[in-house]
Amino acid sequence: MTAVAAREIEFRDALREAMSEEMRRDTRVMLLGEEVAQYNGAYKVSRGMLDEFGPRRVIDTPISESGFAGMAIGAAMLGLRPIVEFMSWSFSLVAADQILNNAPKMLYMSGGQFGCPIVFRGNDGAGGQLGSTHSWSVEGLYSNVPGLTMAIPSNPYDAKGLMKTAIRCDDPVFFLESERLLGMKGEVPEEEYLIPFGQARVARRGDDCTIVAFGRPVHLALEAAEALAKEGVSCEVLDMRTIRPLDAGSIVSSVRRTGACVVVDQSWSFGSPGSEVASLVHRECFDDLDNHVHRVHSADVPTPYAHALEQEYLPNPRRICEAVRSCLYRA
Amino acid sequence: MANRDRPQTEAPGEPFMNVHGAPPSGVVRHEHPTVDAALARAWLRQMLLIREFELRCMQAYQDKKIGGFCHVYIGQEAVAVGCVAAVEATDPIVTAYRDHGHALARGMEARHCMAEMFGRAGGCAKGKGGSMHMFDRAHNLFGGHGIVGAQVPLGVGLAFGTKYLDEVVNGGRSSRVTLAFLGDGALNQGSVHEAMNLAGLFDLPIVFVCENNGYSMGTAIARGTTMGHNISAKAAAYGYEGLVIDGMDVLTVYAEMKAIVERVRSTCRPVFVDMRTYRYKGHSMSDPRKYRTREEEEQYEMDDPIGAIKGHLEARGMTEEEFKALQRDVRTEVRGAMEWSESSPAPPVADLYRDVYIERWGTYTGSSQPEMLGGAENAPQFQAFDPKADLL
């Protein structure tokens, strides 16, 4: 960024700016989902878009995830570039067959004839006391599938730049937002920019331990790093920005320098981005490590409702600090 | 047009209780179709080609040249041939896993269809799809899809897409009609009903062609589907027309579908068709058909769709010799397709990682060996954007 006067906007506004700019630029882009038009979005991400683009391009759908996700995939096969809003990624499970069997496999099973340039976006993650069924972190579940890309921004600047890249991407993009972050304000320049996929951001420089994080947990990792700094522990925090593709090179070069790695991933631990990163680091940095990779995930239980239990369930700064200390033999 | 209860061997006045139940009064067969004789002969050839192709598939499956699942179309040939003839080449088509007939009717060369099943590089999907995934971009065939009913939302999306491209992107009028084929077994899938609702809600130019062969695998329609004797009634719940067509007669299929398609083209209102047909063979190759009687099968075989069009053409002067020449012709074509497929190479192992992504973030080798991307020095370059590129 240059010396242009900083403009601060909310995460949700950054998402809307990205979608609106791309819709002005390319008439093949349209937005559809539950309550996106007349209601202005269940979380006000699409506020005002119906007024600008009209009902042909900002489309209210019934509560029918399998139907409208599949409809958007069919349209994408034909050359449109739909953005599908899931009010919550938890509801995407209803459309699992469409978004997992059709979108990411179409190019492959058609022998390269039909791609699927589509963005699925919505709220991901727990933290709002929504109970077990509405609190999904789908990173682990969906990142398992080849053919899809997965972006998970942690701040307004990244949200806008990654969303614009997502809309121009020729492959299906699973774009994971966080309801807990939608009101977060951050610097977003007026001028156009895109953030490439597969390029991590160094959120904090440090020398003793690399903390690899995705999405909202980046902020928890930064809090932990701040607390650890007071103990004389210097942490480097990597905000991965995308899970597929994974910027493996940035992880590896950081860990080779620090010699320690903690990964923070809000999905469950079994078969997850966290386990993928651990596997990667153990393979590529085996001789550089002084301890095995430590992992901080959501607890391996269904998401509880009670506030105290939910806070303990989620990755939190205390658990991240404990993991870093343990990894550095300071526990 | 005349109401027709089949088969005719039943006592007068007693409707024949077949797998479809008592025939609704709306089943029609055109008795005096006025179609060009050359066109009708081309359809006969296509139907003979599909049947010969499928018989050879069964053989090749027994010989283990075809792996996985294989669902043959024998008995239903009039449906694909008549429906495809009733639409334009630019009208999108999507279907389920019993898809060889649709691919051949749409114009895919038999050798590319067969090579796909042989898992060869010369297959329509380079050997990556198999029997259930016949895709042909050049002929606007958007697949063969394996999960029951899952192609129906895609079909609604194709109809949404053509209307959007024609009206919003290109600023004209909606001009294309999508055919979404489904089996009667798909009628009990939620995705189908969600799709049918959306099509009605959004005024989409689509015809749902339900190839009602009476069986979801081994379950007769009455055992799995409420109102199984009159499934077109389901369309009423979504606010559009539901029709019953005799799918054993290509002339009827064509005449009825032609009228429906042109109506949908001008009104942008969906139509649902209960296309009465029958598969002579099992659901897939491993099905011994113990859930139905040989008598029932024979009843339908008497009503053979190839026999019907053959009889029609004979009445218009086609000789037995001309018919035999057509048979020889398709045999030669299918034999050639088999030979070509045999000689087509297996896909190169390097193809395993090809066509997973269009965008490149380095050479894709799978997540267990992620590409060593790293920082700004390896930022991907985006191609210059051409908004007119790749529009169908």
XYZ file of C-alpha atoms in Angstrom:
723
model
C 0.000 0.000 0.000
C 1.146 3.514 -0.761
C 0.791 6.757 1.131
C -2.833 7.261 0.118
C -4.903 8.385 3.110
C -6.123 5.287 4.888
C -9.781 4.432 4.518
C -11.301 2.080 7.055
C -14.332 -0.023 6.222
C -15.999 -3.075 7.716
C -15.258 -6.620 6.612
C -18.812 -6.956 5.240
C -18.409 -3.762 3.215
C -15.125 -5.019 1.794
C -16.897 -8.155 0.601
C -19.680 -6.110 -0.951
C -17.236 -3.770 -2.695
C -15.464 -6.750 -4.213
C -18.680 -8.313 -5.473
C -20.081 -5.033 -6.775
C -16.872 -4.072 -8.572
C -16.714 -7.446 -10.272
C -20.390 -7.292 -11.218
C -19.857 -3.883 -12.816
C -16.914 -5.281 -14.713
C -18.481 -8.522 -15.956
C -22.182 -9.046 -16.586
C -21.718 -12.803 -16.287
C -21.275 -12.376 -12.520
C -24.419 -12.544 -10.416
C -25.268 -13.105 -6.755
C -27.877 -15.512 -5.502
C -28.893 -16.966 -2.182
C -31.333 -16.748 0.678
C -32.302 -13.161 1.579
C -29.523 -11.583 -0.490
C -31.770 -9.163 -2.384
C -34.852 -7.633 -0.788
C -33.734 -8.337 2.777
C -30.301 -6.885 1.924
C -28.560 -10.016 3.177
C -29.101 -11.879 6.431
C -25.805 -10.326 7.585
C -26.064 -7.218 5.415
C -23.149 -8.193 3.224
C -25.188 -7.561 0.062
C -26.845 -4.365 1.338
C -27.776 -2.103 -1.566
C -26.791 -4.527 -4.302
C -30.377 -5.173 -5.403
C -30.828 -1.425 -5.893
C -27.754 -1.185 -8.080
C -27.991 -4.384 -10.099
C -31.678 -5.250 -10.066
C -33.461 -8.550 -9.529
C -31.999 -10.223 -12.620
C -28.521 -10.211 -11.089
C -29.152 -10.179 -7.330
C -31.503 -13.057 -6.820
C -33.445 -14.159 -3.770
C -33.763 -17.925 -3.610
C -36.030 -20.027 -1.451
C -34.522 -22.076 1.387
C -33.431 -24.759 -1.020
C -29.651 -25.146 -0.830
C -29.361 -28.253 -2.967
C -31.569 -26.676 -5.618
C -29.945 -23.269 -5.904
C -26.376 -24.507 -5.456
C -26.954 -27.032 -8.231
C -28.640 -24.411 -10.376
C -25.631 -22.129 -10.011
C -23.276 -24.967 -10.931
C -25.253 -25.662 -14.094
C -25.097 -21.961 -14.977
C -21.345 -21.937 -14.343
C -20.889 -24.903 -16.705
C -22.512 -22.737 -19.344
C -20.101 -19.862 -18.756
C -21.745 -17.672 -16.117
C -19.803 -16.775 -12.973
C -22.269 -17.097 -10.095
C -21.625 -16.086 -6.497
C -23.703 -18.267 -4.190
C -24.259 -17.043 -0.648
C -24.853 -19.668 1.988
C -26.305 -17.850 4.975
C -24.039 -20.172 6.901
C -21.642 -22.821 5.671
C -23.504 -25.061 8.132
C -26.414 -25.014 5.683
C -24.165 -25.987 2.787
C -24.271 -29.547 4.092
C -27.768 -29.787 2.647
C -26.183 -29.133 -0.752
C -23.163 -31.363 -0.150
C -23.775 -33.571 -3.175
C -23.946 -30.587 -5.502
C -20.987 -28.655 -4.107
C -18.709 -31.678 -3.616
C -19.702 -34.055 -6.389
C -20.566 -31.648 -9.140
C -18.604 -28.398 -8.751
C -15.063 -29.624 -8.055
C -15.200 -32.770 -10.176
C -16.859 -31.461 -13.311
C -13.638 -30.441 -15.043
C -11.990 -33.770 -14.333
C -14.832 -36.136 -15.107
C -15.608 -34.300 -18.331
C -12.008 -34.660 -19.436
C -11.423 -30.899 -19.224
C -14.530 -29.921 -21.211
C -16.583 -28.194 -18.530
C -15.113 -26.048 -15.783
C -17.046 -24.552 -12.938
C -16.177 -20.902 -12.236
C -18.289 -20.360 -9.141
C -17.889 -18.826 -5.694
C -19.669 -20.292 -2.692
C -19.430 -17.927 0.245
C -20.878 -17.525 3.721
C -20.258 -17.612 7.441
C -18.048 -20.321 8.828
C -17.117 -21.173 12.374
C -18.518 -21.194 15.882
C -18.532 -18.532 18.567
C -22.064 -17.196 18.567
C -23.639 -19.828 20.847
C -25.514 -21.259 17.873
C -25.328 -24.859 19.045
C -24.064 -27.950 17.299
C -25.723 -27.791 13.888
C -25.153 -24.079 13.126
C -21.508 -23.846 14.172
C -19.673 -25.708 11.458
C -16.097 -24.975 10.542
C -16.010 -26.687 7.186
C -12.273 -26.272 6.552
C -11.462 -29.873 7.434
C -14.478 -31.450 5.810
C -14.298 -29.661 2.463
C -10.581 -29.050 2.010
C -10.284 -32.810 1.644
C -11.737 -32.594 -1.861
C -9.442 -32.021 -4.855
C -10.698 -29.638 -7.515
C -11.912 -26.903 -5.205
C -10.039 -23.896 -3.895
C -10.612 -22.529 -0.416
C -10.042 -18.973 0.748
C -10.342 -17.843 4.350
C -9.623 -14.139 4.905
C -8.941 -12.741 8.372
C -9.370 -8.999 7.722
C -11.198 -6.537 5.465
C -8.239 -5.884 3.175
C -7.761 -9.580 2.452
C -11.509 -10.159 2.236
C -11.780 -7.731 -0.655
C -8.636 -8.752 -2.509
C -9.293 -12.466 -2.150
C -12.964 -12.123 -3.123
C -12.061 -10.345 -6.345
C -9.591 -13.090 -7.159
C -12.218 -15.704 -6.268
C -14.740 -14.227 -8.693
C -12.180 -14.180 -11.508
C -10.965 -17.693 -10.691
C -11.907 -20.317 -13.268
C -12.185 -23.025 -10.596
C -14.808 -23.385 -7.854
C -13.934 -21.331 -4.765
C -15.165 -22.072 -1.269
C -14.916 -18.675 0.438
C -15.115 -18.916 4.213
C -16.138 -15.776 6.071
C -16.695 -15.383 9.783
C -19.787 -13.844 11.275
C -17.602 -12.835 14.231
C -15.466 -10.708 11.900
C -18.088 -9.073 9.657
C -18.152 -5.902 11.776
C -14.359 -5.663 12.003
C -12.959 -2.466 10.540
C -9.726 -2.279 8.636
C -7.820 -0.356 6.014
C -9.016 -0.922 2.497
C -7.653 1.350 -0.217
C -9.971 2.979 -2.743
C -7.946 1.794 -5.701
C -8.407 -1.664 -7.143
C -6.220 -4.559 -6.014
C -6.351 -8.353 -6.094
C -4.657 -10.777 -3.735
C -3.411 -13.930 -5.426
C -4.339 -17.311 -4.031
C -1.590 -19.387 -2.468
C 0.303 -16.486 -0.956
C 0.414 -16.223 2.826
C 0.751 -12.973 4.766
C 3.220 -12.549 7.579
C 0.921 -11.114 10.236
C 3.732 -10.786 12.798
C 7.468 -11.282 12.527
C 9.217 -13.456 15.063
C 12.147 -15.802 15.574
C 11.318 -18.511 18.123
C 8.196 -20.223 16.835
C 6.039 -20.127 13.692
C 2.292 -20.042 14.301
C 0.349 -21.043 11.184
C -3.281 -19.900 11.251
C -6.323 -19.675 8.979
C -9.090 -17.060 9.120
C -10.421 -15.792 12.431
C -7.902 -17.790 14.535
C -5.189 -15.512 13.095
C -6.411 -12.900 15.591
C -6.259 -15.409 18.435
C -2.713 -16.295 17.388
C -1.740 -12.614 17.364
C -3.174 -12.190 20.873
C -1.199 -15.185 22.031
C 1.959 -13.884 20.363
C 1.533 -10.562 22.156
C 1.201 -12.320 25.503
C 4.161 -14.587 24.780
C 6.303 -11.599 23.810
C 5.987 -10.438 27.413
C 7.540 -13.778 28.426
C 10.390 -13.205 26.016
C 9.067 -15.595 23.360
C 9.087 -14.202 19.819
C 6.420 -15.729 17.552
C 5.985 -15.408 13.819
C 2.323 -15.555 12.805
C 1.450 -16.646 9.260
C -2.017 -15.805 7.981
C -2.388 -18.426 5.267
C -5.285 -16.658 3.421
C -6.008 -19.781 1.342
C -6.112 -23.438 2.337
C -6.207 -24.728 -1.243
C -3.783 -23.855 -2.681
C -1.660 -23.946 0.458
C 1.399 -21.700 0.504
C 3.643 -24.508 1.655
C 6.817 -22.609 0.746
C 6.108 -19.772 3.157
C 5.428 -22.198 5.995
C 8.571 -24.163 5.309
C 10.884 -21.172 5.018
C 9.538 -19.690 8.262
C 9.816 -22.959 10.192
C 13.359 -23.556 8.916
C 14.242 -20.242 10.507
C 12.363 -20.605 13.815
C 12.740 -24.353 14.307
C 9.301 -24.661 15.905
C 5.756 -24.767 14.598
C 2.286 -24.480 16.094
C -0.746 -24.658 13.824
C -4.078 -23.108 14.788
C -7.092 -24.396 12.873
C -10.658 -23.977 14.120
C -11.895 -27.166 12.436
C -11.698 -30.532 14.156
C -8.256 -32.108 14.344
C -8.882 -35.425 12.592
C -8.037 -35.035 8.909
C -7.802 -31.255 8.761
C -5.729 -28.371 7.378
C -3.892 -28.533 10.709
C -2.917 -32.147 10.204
C -1.931 -31.392 6.613
C 0.380 -28.603 7.760
C 1.873 -30.847 10.456
C 2.552 -33.537 7.889
C 4.117 -31.011 5.534
C 6.369 -29.493 8.201
C 7.483 -32.879 9.510
C 8.422 -33.930 6.007
C 10.079 -30.734 4.808
C 11.583 -29.405 8.050
C 12.411 -32.628 9.907
C 16.016 -31.662 10.562
C 15.140 -28.111 11.568
C 12.613 -28.990 14.269
C 13.411 -29.139 17.965
C 10.001 -30.592 18.747
C 7.062 -32.050 16.841
C 4.444 -29.695 15.432
C 1.865 -28.751 18.042
C -1.734 -28.317 16.989
C -4.573 -26.227 18.381
C -8.022 -27.123 17.057
C -11.592 -26.971 18.197
C -12.202 -29.695 20.767
C -13.103 -33.028 19.221
C -16.750 -32.829 20.294
C -19.939 -31.395 18.782
C -20.097 -27.646 19.374
C -21.686 -26.918 22.771
C -24.178 -24.135 23.403
C -23.178 -22.891 26.871
C -20.920 -19.848 26.598
C -18.211 -21.154 28.907
C -18.080 -24.512 27.165
C -18.041 -22.945 23.710
C -15.131 -20.689 24.650
C -13.176 -23.666 25.912
C -14.146 -25.650 22.794
C -12.716 -23.057 20.392
C -9.045 -22.369 19.876
C -8.257 -19.489 22.227
C -5.163 -17.494 23.155
C -4.609 -19.474 26.344
C -4.531 -22.783 24.516
C -2.287 -21.318 21.822
C 0.141 -19.987 24.448
C 0.225 -23.406 26.110
C 0.977 -25.058 22.786
C 3.816 -22.658 21.995
C 5.359 -23.058 25.449
C 5.082 -26.828 25.196
C 6.604 -26.795 21.732
C 9.554 -24.734 23.048
C 9.947 -26.925 26.178
C 8.945 -23.967 28.367
C 5.832 -25.522 29.822
C -54.029 -38.689 -32.148
C -55.877 -41.354 -30.260
C -55.888 -42.661 -26.769
C -54.098 -45.884 -26.667
C -54.098 -48.554 -23.999
C -51.353 -51.016 -24.553
C -50.842 -53.749 -25.298
C -53.701 -54.380 -27.632
C -53.903 -58.044 -26.624
C -55.920 -57.185 -23.524
C -59.663 -57.756 -23.505
C -61.486 -54.682 -24.720
C -62.555 -52.351 -21.958
C -60.086 -53.727 -19.421
C -57.049 -51.536 -19.066
C -53.829 -53.537 -18.886
C -52.273 -53.278 -15.426
C -48.586 -53.039 -16.244
C -45.755 -51.657 -14.126
C -46.929 -48.141 -14.881
C -50.379 -48.880 -13.516
C -53.581 -48.273 -15.407
C -52.667 -46.082 -18.367
C -53.936 -42.560 -17.794
C -56.273 -41.396 -20.484
C -53.719 -38.845 -21.654
C -51.216 -41.323 -23.155
C -51.226 -40.610 -26.842
C -49.723 -42.166 -29.905
C -49.790 -40.398 -33.213
C -51.360 -42.659 -35.791
C -50.821 -40.515 -38.816
C -47.656 -38.555 -38.285
C -46.540 -36.344 -41.087
C -42.814 -36.496 -40.897
C -40.377 -36.542 -43.755
C -39.548 -40.160 -44.665
C -35.806 -39.502 -44.834
C -35.933 -38.029 -41.329
C -37.865 -41.017 -40.024
C -35.326 -43.325 -41.628
C -32.484 -41.385 -39.954
C -34.199 -41.948 -36.614
C -34.541 -45.648 -37.304
C -30.834 -45.764 -38.056
C -30.012 -43.927 -34.824
C -32.178 -46.297 -32.824
C -30.592 -49.312 -34.478
C -27.180 -47.810 -33.765
C -27.984 -47.336 -30.080
C -29.316 -50.888 -29.771
C -26.363 -52.427 -31.527
C -24.008 -50.268 -29.482
C -25.632 -51.357 -26.232
C -25.614 -55.044 -27.171
C -21.904 -54.742 -27.901
C -21.433 -52.939 -24.581
C -23.020 -55.840 -22.749
C -20.698 -58.213 -24.530
C -17.667 -56.049 -23.814
C -18.702 -55.849 -20.180
C -18.837 -59.634 -19.946
C -15.406 -59.701 -21.564
C -14.226 -57.263 -18.875
C -13.311 -54.614 -21.385
C -15.685 -52.241 -19.608
C -15.310 -51.769 -15.871
C -17.406 -50.304 -13.116
C -21.098 -49.789 -13.668
C -22.737 -49.965 -17.054
C -26.400 -49.134 -17.654
C -27.748 -49.908 -21.110
C -30.562 -48.102 -22.886
C -32.156 -50.975 -24.801
C -35.919 -50.462 -25.014
C -35.763 -46.708 -24.422
C -34.173 -45.681 -27.739
C -37.210 -43.779 -29.009
C -37.003 -41.352 -26.106
C -33.502 -40.002 -26.673
C -33.813 -40.040 -30.446
C -37.216 -38.341 -30.536
C -36.362 -35.753 -27.896
C -33.019 -34.802 -29.404
C -34.669 -34.452 -32.817
C -37.184 -32.055 -31.316
C -34.609 -29.500 -30.117
C -31.965 -27.351 -31.764
C -28.272 -28.238 -31.636
C -27.714 -25.197 -29.404
C -30.254 -26.325 -26.814
C -28.436 -27.793 -23.793
C -29.077 -31.357 -22.695
C -28.213 -33.017 -19.415
C -29.003 -36.550 -18.357
C -28.376 -39.252 -15.767
C -26.153 -42.313 -15.876
C -28.056 -44.311 -18.528
C -26.543 -41.913 -21.000
C -25.036 -43.709 -24.012
C -28.220 -43.308 -26.035
C -28.381 -39.560 -25.432
C -24.732 -39.154 -26.394
C -25.158 -41.067 -29.665
C -28.437 -39.334 -30.487
C -26.801 -35.961 -29.839
C -24.116 -36.761 -32.359
C -21.184 -38.080 -30.359
C -19.226 -40.519 -32.488
C -19.720 -44.115 -31.346
C -15.963 -44.628 -31.071
C -15.521 -41.787 -28.553
C -18.433 -43.125 -26.524
C -17.102 -46.678 -26.571
C -13.506 -45.625 -25.900
C -14.709 -43.766 -22.807
C -16.147 -46.992 -21.459
C -12.953 -48.814 -22.322
C -11.138 -46.183 -20.245
C -9.018 -45.035 -23.165
C -7.459 -41.714 -24.049
C -9.766 -41.476 -27.060
C -12.876 -41.420 -24.880
C -15.085 -38.333 -24.824
C -13.776 -37.552 -21.330
C -10.297 -38.952 -22.003
C -11.183 -42.056 -20.035
C -11.769 -40.166 -16.797
C -15.546 -40.341 -16.735
C -16.632 -43.816 -17.735
C -20.034 -45.125 -18.711
C -21.984 -42.721 -16.495
C -20.211 -39.532 -17.583
C -20.671 -38.871 -21.268
C -19.825 -35.209 -21.858
C -19.718 -33.528 -25.253
C -19.181 -29.793 -25.255
C -19.331 -29.506 -29.041
C -22.794 -31.044 -29.024
C -24.038 -29.210 -25.914
C -24.325 -32.405 -23.912
C -23.586 -31.407 -20.332
C -23.132 -34.907 -19.009
C -24.087 -38.011 -17.938
C -24.327 -37.789 -14.127
C -24.075 -40.586 -11.620
C -25.977 -39.542 -8.516
C -29.713 -40.099 -8.953
C -31.448 -36.769 -9.510
C -28.319 -34.633 -9.104
C -28.352 -33.613 -12.763
C -31.787 -32.007 -12.463
C -30.616 -28.887 -10.553
C -27.829 -28.661 -13.150
C -30.449 -28.708 -15.895
C -32.316 -25.898 -14.171
C -29.000 -24.044 -14.025
C -28.474 -24.526 -17.750
C -31.929 -23.084 -18.399
C -31.217 -20.234 -16.016
C -27.872 -19.738 -17.750
C -29.159 -19.613 -21.321
C -31.891 -17.185 -20.328
C -29.413 -15.008 -18.424
C -26.858 -15.048 -21.252
C -29.483 -14.291 -23.883
C -31.215 -11.541 -21.921
C -28.795 -9.977 -19.410
C -25.402 -10.488 -21.076
C -26.397 -10.229 -24.709
C -29.452 -8.015 -24.251
C -31.775 -10.081 -26.432
C -34.597 -12.516 -25.852
C -34.328 -15.953 -24.270
C -33.991 -18.334 -27.202
C -32.843 -21.721 -25.946
C -34.607 -24.609 -24.234
C -32.899 -27.096 -21.930
C -33.829 -30.766 -21.798
C -33.187 -32.329 -18.395
C -33.621 -36.101 -18.463
C -34.299 -38.038 -15.303
C -35.529 -41.477 -14.428
C -38.698 -42.216 -12.506
C -36.501 -43.269 -9.580
C -35.202 -39.703 -9.321
C -38.703 -38.453 -8.555
C -38.203 -39.247 -4.902
C -34.992 -37.244 -4.554
C -35.224 -33.893 -2.808
C -32.902 -32.227 -5.293
C -35.374 -32.939 -8.109
C -38.230 -31.259 -6.297
C -36.053 -28.308 -5.315
C -35.069 -27.947 -8.948
C -38.662 -28.247 -10.179
C -39.717 -25.558 -7.724
C -36.951 -23.191 -8.850
C -37.801 -23.727 -12.514
C -41.391 -22.686 -11.888
C -40.413 -19.826 -9.606
C -37.907 -18.315 -12.035
C -39.838 -19.010 -15.282
C -37.112 -21.110 -16.820
C -37.155 -22.595 -20.332
C -36.751 -26.256 -19.464
C -38.452 -29.552 -20.202
C -38.086 -32.223 -17.536
C -38.187 -35.487 -19.446
C -38.895 -38.222 -16.926
C -37.972 -41.482 -18.623
C -40.466 -43.563 -16.733
C -39.334 -47.134 -17.261
C -41.274 -48.256 -14.233
C -38.372 -49.299 -12.067
C -35.933 -47.576 -9.727
C -33.347 -50.299 -9.997
C -35.418 -53.230 -8.680
C -38.250 -51.290 -7.089
C -41.423 -51.015 -9.165
C -42.711 -47.474 -9.308
C -45.806 -48.174 -7.220
C -43.607 -49.461 -4.394
C -41.553 -46.278 -4.144
C -43.510 -43.389 -5.546
C -46.819 -41.965 -4.449
C -49.099 -41.249 -7.405
C -46.815 -43.525 -9.394
C -49.567 -44.217 -11.882
C -49.838 -40.511 -12.702
C -46.536 -38.777 -11.995
C -47.177 -35.856 -14.329
C -49.664 -34.666 -11.701
C -46.633 -33.643 -9.647
C -45.970 -30.781 -12.046
C -49.243 -29.172 -11.050
C -47.850 -28.604 -7.565
C -45.166 -26.420 -9.133
C -47.576 -24.527 -11.301
C -46.855 -25.911 -14.732
C -47.952 -28.413 -17.291
C -47.413 -32.143 -16.826
C -47.947 -34.395 -19.837
C -47.849 -38.106 -20.572
C -46.203 -39.304 -23.773
C -45.887 -42.788 -25.226
C -42.109 -43.136 -25.182
C -42.147 -46.359 -27.198
C -42.938 -44.573 -30.445
C -40.349 -42.169 -31.811
C -42.843 -40.425 -34.086
C -45.054 -39.623 -31.119
C -42.116 -38.568 -28.977
C -40.913 -36.229 -31.701
C -44.300 -34.714 -32.525
C -45.248 -34.142 -28.899
C -41.837 -32.899 -27.837
C -41.537 -30.582 -30.803
C -44.747 -28.851 -29.806
C -43.727 -28.709 -26.138
C -40.255 -27.364 -26.874
C -41.534 -24.591 -29.093
C -44.115 -23.655 -26.472
C -41.432 -23.530 -23.785
C -39.199 -21.506 -26.092
C -41.816 -18.813 -26.468
C -43.314 -18.830 -22.948
C -40.276 -19.601 -20.771
C -42.497 -21.809 -18.645
C -41.250 -25.277 -17.721
C -43.019 -28.486 -18.703
C -42.781 -31.902 -17.081
C -43.182 -35.002 -19.231
C -44.010 -38.498 -18.014
C -42.328 -40.381 -20.844
C -43.675 -43.941 -20.646
C -40.976 -46.392 -21.619
C -39.381 -49.660 -20.569
C -35.852 -50.963 -20.230
C -35.613 -54.474 -21.556
C -32.422 -55.266 -19.675
C -31.541 -54.935 -16.009
C -30.758 -51.746 -14.136
C -27.077 -52.470 -14.594
C -25.088 -55.428 -15.809
C -25.360 -57.334 -12.549
C -29.146 -57.275 -12.343
C -30.912 -60.661 -12.834
C -34.356 -58.939 -13.015
C -35.999 -61.188 -10.430
C -38.375 -58.402 -9.414
C -40.493 -58.723 -12.556
C -41.963 -61.416 -14.741
C -40.840 -62.556 -18.163
C -44.451 -62.099 -19.246
C -44.266 -58.427 -18.431
C -41.025 -58.053 -20.364
C -42.537 -59.824 -23.353
C -45.552 -57.533 -23.300
C -43.294 -54.542 -23.685
C -41.035 -56.213 -26.217
C -44.107 -56.660 -28.404
C -44.326 -52.896 -28.322
C -40.716 -52.485 -29.408
C -39.802 -48.917 -30.419
C -37.640 -50.113 -33.306
C -40.453 -52.367 -34.504
C -42.830 -49.393 -34.403
C -40.753 -47.107 -36.609
C -39.816 -50.005 -38.860
C -43.498 -50.791 -39.369
C -44.213 -47.165 -40.105
C -41.484 -46.953 -42.725
C -42.514 -50.238 -44.301
C -45.971 -48.826 -44.756
C -44.291 -45.961 -46.560
C -42.357 -48.272 -48.852
C -39.175 -49.313 -47.039
C -38.177 -52.825 -48.125
C -36.799 -55.556 -45.883
C -33.562 -55.333 -47.859
C -33.261 -51.639 -47.079
C -33.836 -52.376 -43.389
C -31.173 -55.096 -43.437
C -28.776 -52.680 -45.102
C -29.302 -50.237 -42.228
C -28.624 -53.021 -39.753
C -25.424 -53.967 -41.550
C -24.427 -50.345 -41.644
C -24.735 -49.808 -37.878
C -23.033 -53.146 -37.178
C -20.080 -51.995 -39.214
C -20.043 -48.673 -37.419
C -20.137 -50.230 -33.951
C -17.559 -52.852 -34.882
C -15.348 -50.034 -36.092
C -15.926 -48.194 -32.807
C -14.894 -51.291 -30.852
C -11.750 -51.748 -32.906
C -10.852 -48.103 -32.661
C -11.390 -48.169 -28.898
C -9.238 -51.274 -28.527
C -6.429 -49.519 -30.331
C -6.858 -46.234 -28.473
C -4.098 -45.997 -25.856
C -4.690 -45.999 -22.132
C -4.536 -42.447 -20.745
C -0.943 -41.513 -19.909
C -0.206 -41.674 -16.184
C 0.719 -37.989 -16.354
C -2.976 -37.354 -17.036
C -3.810 -38.347 -13.460
C -3.104 -34.803 -12.268
C -4.433 -33.030 -15.353
C -7.806 -31.222 -15.441
C -8.131 -30.974 -11.680
C -7.745 -27.201 -11.820
C -7.850 -24.701 -14.666
C -5.845 -22.111 -12.739
C -2.225 -23.020 -12.188
C -0.453 -22.564 -8.898
C 2.540 -24.504 -10.107
C 2.339 -28.073 -11.339
C -0.486 -29.783 -9.513
C 0.612 -33.021 -7.913
C -2.015 -33.463 -5.211
C -2.268 -32.232 -1.649
C 0.039 -34.861 -0.192
C 2.831 -33.246 -2.183
C 1.787 -29.584 -2.207
C 3.537 -27.334 -4.627
C 6.140 -25.225 -2.869
C 4.503 -21.893 -3.405
C 6.159 -19.214 -1.389
C 5.693 -15.517 -0.902
C 5.589 -12.816 -3.483
C 8.232 -14.278 -5.778
C 5.844 -16.989 -6.851
C 2.678 -14.945 -7.182
C 0.420 -16.419 -9.885
C -0.188 -14.312 -12.948
C -3.745 -13.792 -14.067
C -4.469 -13.854 -17.738
C -5.841 -10.760 -19.387
C -9.584 -10.854 -19.016
C -11.758 -11.051 -22.088
C -15.436 -10.681 -21.156
C -16.552 -12.084 -24.501
C -14.387 -15.163 -24.280
C -15.878 -18.612 -23.963
C -19.526 -17.651 -24.141
C -21.631 -20.378 -25.603
